[in-house]
Each structure stands twice: as C-alpha cells, then as structure tokens.
Coordinates of C-alpha atoms in Angstrom, one line a residue:
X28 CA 0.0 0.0 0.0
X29 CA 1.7 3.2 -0.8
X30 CA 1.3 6.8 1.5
X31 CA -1.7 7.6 -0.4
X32 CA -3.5 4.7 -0.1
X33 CA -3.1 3.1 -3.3
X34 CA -3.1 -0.8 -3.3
X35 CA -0.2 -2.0 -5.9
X36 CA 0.4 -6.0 -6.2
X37 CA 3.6 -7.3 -6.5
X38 CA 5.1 -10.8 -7.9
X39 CA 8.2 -11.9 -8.7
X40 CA 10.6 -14.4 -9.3
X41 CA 14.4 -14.6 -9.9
X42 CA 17.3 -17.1 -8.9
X43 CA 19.9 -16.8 -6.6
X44 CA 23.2 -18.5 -7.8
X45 CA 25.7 -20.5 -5.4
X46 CA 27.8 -22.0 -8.6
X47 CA 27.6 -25.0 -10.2
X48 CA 27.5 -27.3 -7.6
X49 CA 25.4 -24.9 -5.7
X50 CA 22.9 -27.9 -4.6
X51 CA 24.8 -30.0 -3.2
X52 CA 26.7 -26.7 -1.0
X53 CA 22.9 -26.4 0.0
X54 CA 22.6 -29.9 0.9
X55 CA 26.0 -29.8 3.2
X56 CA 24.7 -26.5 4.8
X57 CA 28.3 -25.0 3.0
X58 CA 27.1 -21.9 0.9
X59 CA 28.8 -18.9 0.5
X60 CA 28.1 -16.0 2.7
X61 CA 27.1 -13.9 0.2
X62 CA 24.8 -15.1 -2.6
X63 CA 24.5 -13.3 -6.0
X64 CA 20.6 -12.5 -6.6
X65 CA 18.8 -11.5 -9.6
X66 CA 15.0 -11.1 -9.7
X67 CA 11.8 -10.0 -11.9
X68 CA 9.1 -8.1 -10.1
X69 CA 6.1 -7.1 -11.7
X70 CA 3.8 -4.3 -9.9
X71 CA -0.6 -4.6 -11.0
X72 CA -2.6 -2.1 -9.5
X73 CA -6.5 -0.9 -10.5
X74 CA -5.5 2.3 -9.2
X75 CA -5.6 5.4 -11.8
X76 CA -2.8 7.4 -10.4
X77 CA -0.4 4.3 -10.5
X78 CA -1.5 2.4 -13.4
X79 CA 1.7 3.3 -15.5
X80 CA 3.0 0.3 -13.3
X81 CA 1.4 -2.1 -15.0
X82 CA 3.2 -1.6 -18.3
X83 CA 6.6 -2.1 -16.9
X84 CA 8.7 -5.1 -16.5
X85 CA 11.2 -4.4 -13.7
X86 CA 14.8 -6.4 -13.0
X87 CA 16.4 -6.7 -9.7
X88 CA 20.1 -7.0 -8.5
X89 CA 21.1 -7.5 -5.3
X90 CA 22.5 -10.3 -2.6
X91 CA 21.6 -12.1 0.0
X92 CA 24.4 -12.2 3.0
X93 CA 23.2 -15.5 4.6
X94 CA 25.6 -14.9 7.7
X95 CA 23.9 -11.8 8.9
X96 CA 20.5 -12.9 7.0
X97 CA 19.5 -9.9 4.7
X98 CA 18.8 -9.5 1.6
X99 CA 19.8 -6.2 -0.3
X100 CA 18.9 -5.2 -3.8
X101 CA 18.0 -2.5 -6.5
X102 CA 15.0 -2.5 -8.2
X103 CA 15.4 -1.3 -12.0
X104 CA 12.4 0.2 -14.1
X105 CA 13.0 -1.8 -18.0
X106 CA 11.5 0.3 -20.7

C-alpha cells in the first residue's frame, strides 16, 4: 500500500546463484556468505494514479548475505 493509499500487487521471481555445484553446497549447509541475486518483479494495480506500473517489467540485482541474514537489492524500471 503506498502513503496515499493506493493498493499495488507485487510478484516476482528470480534465482539466486551459489555456482555449479550450488545444490549440493545447499545440501552440506556450506554456501557462501554472500549469494548473488537477480529477480523480476512485476507491480498490477486498479489504481488510476499508479497504473503506468502495470506496463513495466522491472529487473532486480542485489545479494543475500546468509551470515547476517538480509537481503539487499536494486530495483530497475525496464522500458
């Protein structure tokens, strides 16, 4: 919900890479402490003052930094 009361819907999907053998680090409870990330989010909303959303694909780049557990990352607007 943004400051003004508008409703916006997000998705998104993306991967998070921990190399080839990234699995099996999974499995062993050895990945890296800081894990590349690169997403997809899409906004919807009905609202009229925020519906330019809708026609936008947007790409995200950031990390995850497992040791301290957050996640960090840019959100880009692709035209």
């Amino acid at each position: 919900e943004t400051d003004d009361g508008a409703l916006v819907y997000l998705t998104y999907s993306g991967v998070g890479d921990a190399g080839t053998d990234g699995y099996q680090k999974m499995l062993s409870g050895n990945l890296p402490p800081i894990l590349p990330l690169r997403t997809t989010p899409r906004m919807h909303t009905a609202h009229p003052a925020y519906q330019w959303l809708n026609r936008l694909q947007f790409l995200g780049i950031g990390e995850a930094d497992l040791v301290k557990n957050i996640v960090r990352y840019d959100i880009y607007a692709v035209r």
